Amino acid sequence: MSLTLDTYRLLGRSGLRVSPLALGAATFGTDWGWGAEQDEARKLFDRYVERGGNFIDTANTYTNGSSERLLGEFTRDRRESLVLATKYTTLRRPGDPNSGGGQRKSLFASVEASLRRLGTDYIDLLYLHVWDFTTPVEEILRGMDDLVRQGKVLYVGISNTPAWEVSRMQAIADLRGWSPLIALQIEYNLIERTGERDLIPMAREMGLGVVPWSPLAGGVLTGKYSRADMATTPSEDGTRKDFNLALGTVTERNFAIVDVVKEVAAELGRTPAQVGLAWALRNPGVTAPIIGARTTGQLEDNLGALEVEPTASHLARLDAASAIELGFPHEILARESILALTRGDMTIEPRR
């Protein structure tokens, strides 16, 4: 059954309804040397909302603040109908260590600045953006809860954080009656599936909706790169291609996955990007992948993923091509012989 942007889904263990594809606004503004100019960004926003989309993702430092400022302009006349998500922790002023990180000073100052740029008096969803391995979890949770009680933030989430820290935070929030985390942002796509080891199962158990970033692996899954690119050295131009080369995502393993994506796309009469997104959309552990387009053409192509209906065979082929080893203890616990030991339906011979 095909989806639409107004086929809303509940986000985690909350009553908040969000579109199955979130619009990423990291491309709004050209401050980083790439992205969409204001007029093009406006077209992206309008097209997404016209189609019924309501879930928009940004961060306090995306395009040096231009992303939030542009969203403030675009959302002015329809603020209440949208779910705006932003983030904090990335450094806002070089040389000032307290302008970044998870601590209370950074949290409150960042939220106040985001509210001004967004031209609103509340943020629907605030994420901790990047775990700093420094700030006590109680300080983060109490600060977030204070902002919720003040009405400046409605819901809180977390991104780019180890599973054991997230589960510990959720347990503490529950025990102390603080605002629970309802969303988890992770990198997740056919090329990067390590979140299946702990992060996604943890999120389902603890009540966090998974919102994947980079669901097309930085564009690698669109098929726009070739094996010849593996021999290319990253330039200093700061293009998306340079970024992917530096991250090491242009590899033979990944091209083998892309080959299968292309095969499935050809069979379905769709584009590789639509197939990559459709795979994520059909994952029961995923709430809303974030799509980041720079042009209306890219956006329309991405939205076409909602109409893709891969068969069980297609999904199985994609899963097989991109499978990862879950490692210990997941693989040993999946063995029937081990499970039988815990159920009491297997006899263990004494050691001789």
PDB file of C-alpha atoms in Angstrom, residues 15-148:
ATOM      1  CA  GLY A  15       0.731  11.469  20.609  1.00  0.00           C
ATOM      2  CA  LEU A  16       2.682  13.652  18.160  1.00  0.00           C
ATOM      3  CA  ARG A  17       1.772  12.886  14.546  1.00  0.00           C
ATOM      4  CA  VAL A  18       4.462  13.329  11.902  1.00  0.00           C
ATOM      5  CA  SER A  19       4.810  12.685   8.183  1.00  0.00           C
ATOM      6  CA  PRO A  20       6.576   9.455   7.120  1.00  0.00           C
ATOM      7  CA  LEU A  21       9.277  11.541   5.415  1.00  0.00           C
ATOM      8  CA  ALA A  22      10.768  14.534   7.227  1.00  0.00           C
ATOM      9  CA  LEU A  23      12.088  17.498   5.263  1.00  0.00           C
ATOM     10  CA  GLY A  24      15.700  18.186   6.139  1.00  0.00           C
ATOM     11  CA  ALA A  25      16.596  21.872   6.094  1.00  0.00           C
ATOM     12  CA  ALA A  26      20.386  21.525   6.292  1.00  0.00           C
ATOM     13  CA  THR A  27      20.334  22.458   2.583  1.00  0.00           C
ATOM     14  CA  PHE A  28      18.549  25.763   3.257  1.00  0.00           C
ATOM     15  CA  GLY A  29      21.168  28.453   2.644  1.00  0.00           C
ATOM     16  CA  THR A  30      24.504  28.466   0.855  1.00  0.00           C
ATOM     17  CA  ASP A  31      26.733  29.518   3.747  1.00  0.00           C
ATOM     18  CA  TRP A  32      28.645  26.238   3.569  1.00  0.00           C
ATOM     19  CA  GLY A  33      29.424  26.571  -0.130  1.00  0.00           C
ATOM     20  CA  TRP A  34      26.554  24.339  -1.265  1.00  0.00           C
ATOM     21  CA  GLY A  35      22.820  24.193  -0.680  1.00  0.00           C
ATOM     22  CA  ALA A  36      19.726  26.032  -1.892  1.00  0.00           C
ATOM     23  CA  GLU A  37      19.396  29.799  -2.274  1.00  0.00           C
ATOM     24  CA  GLN A  38      16.439  31.396  -0.484  1.00  0.00           C
ATOM     25  CA  ASP A  39      14.039  31.233  -3.454  1.00  0.00           C
ATOM     26  CA  GLU A  40      14.812  27.601  -4.149  1.00  0.00           C
ATOM     27  CA  ALA A  41      14.597  26.728  -0.458  1.00  0.00           C
ATOM     28  CA  ARG A  42      11.165  28.371  -0.378  1.00  0.00           C
ATOM     29  CA  LYS A  43      10.038  26.191  -3.271  1.00  0.00           C
ATOM     30  CA  LEU A  44      11.259  23.091  -1.455  1.00  0.00           C
ATOM     31  CA  PHE A  45       9.390  24.071   1.687  1.00  0.00           C
ATOM     32  CA  ASP A  46       6.166  24.978  -0.137  1.00  0.00           C
ATOM     33  CA  ARG A  47       6.137  21.780  -2.187  1.00  0.00           C
ATOM     34  CA  TYR A  48       6.653  19.599   0.872  1.00  0.00           C
ATOM     35  CA  VAL A  49       3.890  21.319   2.845  1.00  0.00           C
ATOM     36  CA  GLU A  50       1.495  21.389  -0.117  1.00  0.00           C
ATOM     37  CA  ARG A  51       1.814  17.609  -0.320  1.00  0.00           C
ATOM     38  CA  GLY A  52       0.768  17.296   3.329  1.00  0.00           C
ATOM     39  CA  GLY A  53       4.194  17.237   4.959  1.00  0.00           C
ATOM     40  CA  ASN A  54       4.423  18.574   8.500  1.00  0.00           C
ATOM     41  CA  PHE A  55       7.785  17.358   9.914  1.00  0.00           C
ATOM     42  CA  ILE A  56      10.775  19.655   9.304  1.00  0.00           C
ATOM     43  CA  ASP A  57      14.269  19.097  10.670  1.00  0.00           C
ATOM     44  CA  THR A  58      17.026  21.641  11.248  1.00  0.00           C
ATOM     45  CA  ALA A  59      19.745  22.477  13.807  1.00  0.00           C
ATOM     46  CA  ASN A  60      21.092  25.577  15.512  1.00  0.00           C
ATOM     47  CA  THR A  61      24.263  25.682  13.401  1.00  0.00           C
ATOM     48  CA  TYR A  62      23.038  24.386  10.033  1.00  0.00           C
ATOM     49  CA  THR A  63      24.351  26.767   7.347  1.00  0.00           C
ATOM     50  CA  ASN A  64      25.595  29.029  10.149  1.00  0.00           C
ATOM     51  CA  GLY A  65      22.052  29.741  11.336  1.00  0.00           C
ATOM     52  CA  SER A  66      20.588  30.500   7.892  1.00  0.00           C
ATOM     53  CA  SER A  67      18.558  27.305   7.949  1.00  0.00           C
ATOM     54  CA  GLU A  68      16.639  28.367  11.053  1.00  0.00           C
ATOM     55  CA  ARG A  69      16.265  31.963   9.837  1.00  0.00           C
ATOM     56  CA  LEU A  70      14.808  30.861   6.508  1.00  0.00           C
ATOM     57  CA  LEU A  71      12.459  28.435   8.216  1.00  0.00           C
ATOM     58  CA  GLY A  72      11.314  31.259  10.465  1.00  0.00           C
ATOM     59  CA  GLU A  73      10.254  33.204   7.365  1.00  0.00           C
ATOM     60  CA  PHE A  74       8.676  30.248   5.606  1.00  0.00           C
ATOM     61  CA  THR A  75       6.660  29.026   8.605  1.00  0.00           C
ATOM     62  CA  ARG A  76       5.370  32.390   9.776  1.00  0.00           C
ATOM     63  CA  ASP A  77       1.815  31.949   8.462  1.00  0.00           C
ATOM     64  CA  ARG A  78       1.402  28.247   9.254  1.00  0.00           C
ATOM     65  CA  ARG A  79       3.476  27.662  12.360  1.00  0.00           C
ATOM     66  CA  GLU A  80       0.878  25.772  14.384  1.00  0.00           C
ATOM     67  CA  SER A  81       0.311  23.076  11.757  1.00  0.00           C
ATOM     68  CA  LEU A  82       4.005  22.150  11.549  1.00  0.00           C
ATOM     69  CA  VAL A  83       6.308  20.066  13.696  1.00  0.00           C
ATOM     70  CA  LEU A  84       9.642  21.919  13.845  1.00  0.00           C
ATOM     71  CA  ALA A  85      12.623  19.973  15.128  1.00  0.00           C
ATOM     72  CA  THR A  86      15.974  21.575  15.886  1.00  0.00           C
ATOM     73  CA  LYS A  87      19.095  20.593  17.813  1.00  0.00           C
ATOM     74  CA  TYR A  88      21.763  21.895  20.148  1.00  0.00           C
ATOM     75  CA  THR A  89      25.337  20.999  21.271  1.00  0.00           C
ATOM     76  CA  THR A  90      27.406  21.947  18.194  1.00  0.00           C
ATOM     77  CA  LEU A  91      29.783  24.865  18.857  1.00  0.00           C
ATOM     78  CA  ARG A  92      28.172  28.242  18.111  1.00  0.00           C
ATOM     79  CA  ARG A  93      31.195  30.490  18.751  1.00  0.00           C
ATOM     80  CA  PRO A  94      34.734  29.233  18.059  1.00  0.00           C
ATOM     81  CA  GLY A  95      36.920  29.750  21.077  1.00  0.00           C
ATOM     82  CA  ASP A  96      34.030  29.660  23.564  1.00  0.00           C
ATOM     83  CA  PRO A  97      33.820  26.131  25.016  1.00  0.00           C
ATOM     84  CA  ASN A  98      30.495  26.864  26.710  1.00  0.00           C
ATOM     85  CA  SER A  99      28.814  27.743  23.411  1.00  0.00           C
ATOM     86  CA  GLY A 100      28.672  24.040  22.600  1.00  0.00           C
ATOM     87  CA  GLY A 101      28.252  20.721  24.375  1.00  0.00           C
ATOM     88  CA  GLY A 102      25.384  19.233  26.309  1.00  0.00           C
ATOM     89  CA  GLN A 103      25.598  21.325  29.455  1.00  0.00           C
ATOM     90  CA  ARG A 104      22.856  23.589  30.796  1.00  0.00           C
ATOM     91  CA  LYS A 105      24.490  26.886  29.750  1.00  0.00           C
ATOM     92  CA  SER A 106      24.843  25.721  26.162  1.00  0.00           C
ATOM     93  CA  LEU A 107      21.335  24.250  26.166  1.00  0.00           C
ATOM     94  CA  PHE A 108      19.494  27.367  27.351  1.00  0.00           C
ATOM     95  CA  ALA A 109      21.499  29.828  25.253  1.00  0.00           C
ATOM     96  CA  SER A 110      21.115  27.688  22.138  1.00  0.00           C
ATOM     97  CA  VAL A 111      17.354  27.341  22.560  1.00  0.00           C
ATOM     98  CA  GLU A 112      16.897  31.074  23.058  1.00  0.00           C
ATOM     99  CA  ALA A 113      18.894  31.767  19.886  1.00  0.00           C
ATOM    100  CA  SER A 114      16.918  29.156  17.935  1.00  0.00           C
ATOM    101  CA  LEU A 115      13.621  30.651  19.072  1.00  0.00           C
ATOM    102  CA  ARG A 116      14.730  34.064  17.813  1.00  0.00           C
ATOM    103  CA  ARG A 117      15.879  32.766  14.451  1.00  0.00           C
ATOM    104  CA  LEU A 118      12.786  30.622  13.971  1.00  0.00           C
ATOM    105  CA  GLY A 119      10.526  33.510  14.963  1.00  0.00           C
ATOM    106  CA  THR A 120       8.497  31.330  17.310  1.00  0.00           C
ATOM    107  CA  ASP A 121       7.892  31.008  21.020  1.00  0.00           C
ATOM    108  CA  TYR A 122       8.210  27.229  21.157  1.00  0.00           C
ATOM    109  CA  ILE A 123      10.127  24.361  19.546  1.00  0.00           C
ATOM    110  CA  ASP A 124       8.133  21.211  18.894  1.00  0.00           C
ATOM    111  CA  LEU A 125      11.052  18.808  19.199  1.00  0.00           C
ATOM    112  CA  LEU A 126      14.531  19.550  20.558  1.00  0.00           C
ATOM    113  CA  TYR A 127      17.338  17.052  20.041  1.00  0.00           C
ATOM    114  CA  LEU A 128      20.657  16.777  21.762  1.00  0.00           C
ATOM    115  CA  HIS A 129      22.687  16.766  18.540  1.00  0.00           C
ATOM    116  CA  VAL A 130      26.042  15.139  19.388  1.00  0.00           C
ATOM    117  CA  TRP A 131      27.037  13.318  22.584  1.00  0.00           C
ATOM    118  CA  ASP A 132      29.965  15.062  24.288  1.00  0.00           C
ATOM    119  CA  PHE A 133      31.068  12.311  26.753  1.00  0.00           C
ATOM    120  CA  THR A 134      31.388  15.045  29.390  1.00  0.00           C
ATOM    121  CA  THR A 135      28.065  16.393  30.641  1.00  0.00           C
ATOM    122  CA  PRO A 136      26.271  14.312  33.303  1.00  0.00           C
ATOM    123  CA  VAL A 137      23.055  12.807  31.991  1.00  0.00           C
ATOM    124  CA  GLU A 138      21.076  14.257  34.903  1.00  0.00           C
ATOM    125  CA  GLU A 139      22.146  17.775  33.924  1.00  0.00           C
ATOM    126  CA  ILE A 140      20.953  17.240  30.359  1.00  0.00           C
ATOM    127  CA  LEU A 141      17.654  15.652  31.323  1.00  0.00           C
ATOM    128  CA  ARG A 142      16.843  18.222  34.014  1.00  0.00           C
ATOM    129  CA  GLY A 143      17.650  21.094  31.646  1.00  0.00           C
ATOM    130  CA  MET A 144      15.442  19.625  28.935  1.00  0.00           C
ATOM    131  CA  ASP A 145      12.629  19.044  31.407  1.00  0.00           C
ATOM    132  CA  ASP A 146      12.861  22.629  32.650  1.00  0.00           C
ATOM    133  CA  LEU A 147      12.460  23.895  29.078  1.00  0.00           C
ATOM    134  CA  VAL A 148       9.435  21.658  28.570  1.00  0.00           C
TER     135      VAL A 148
END
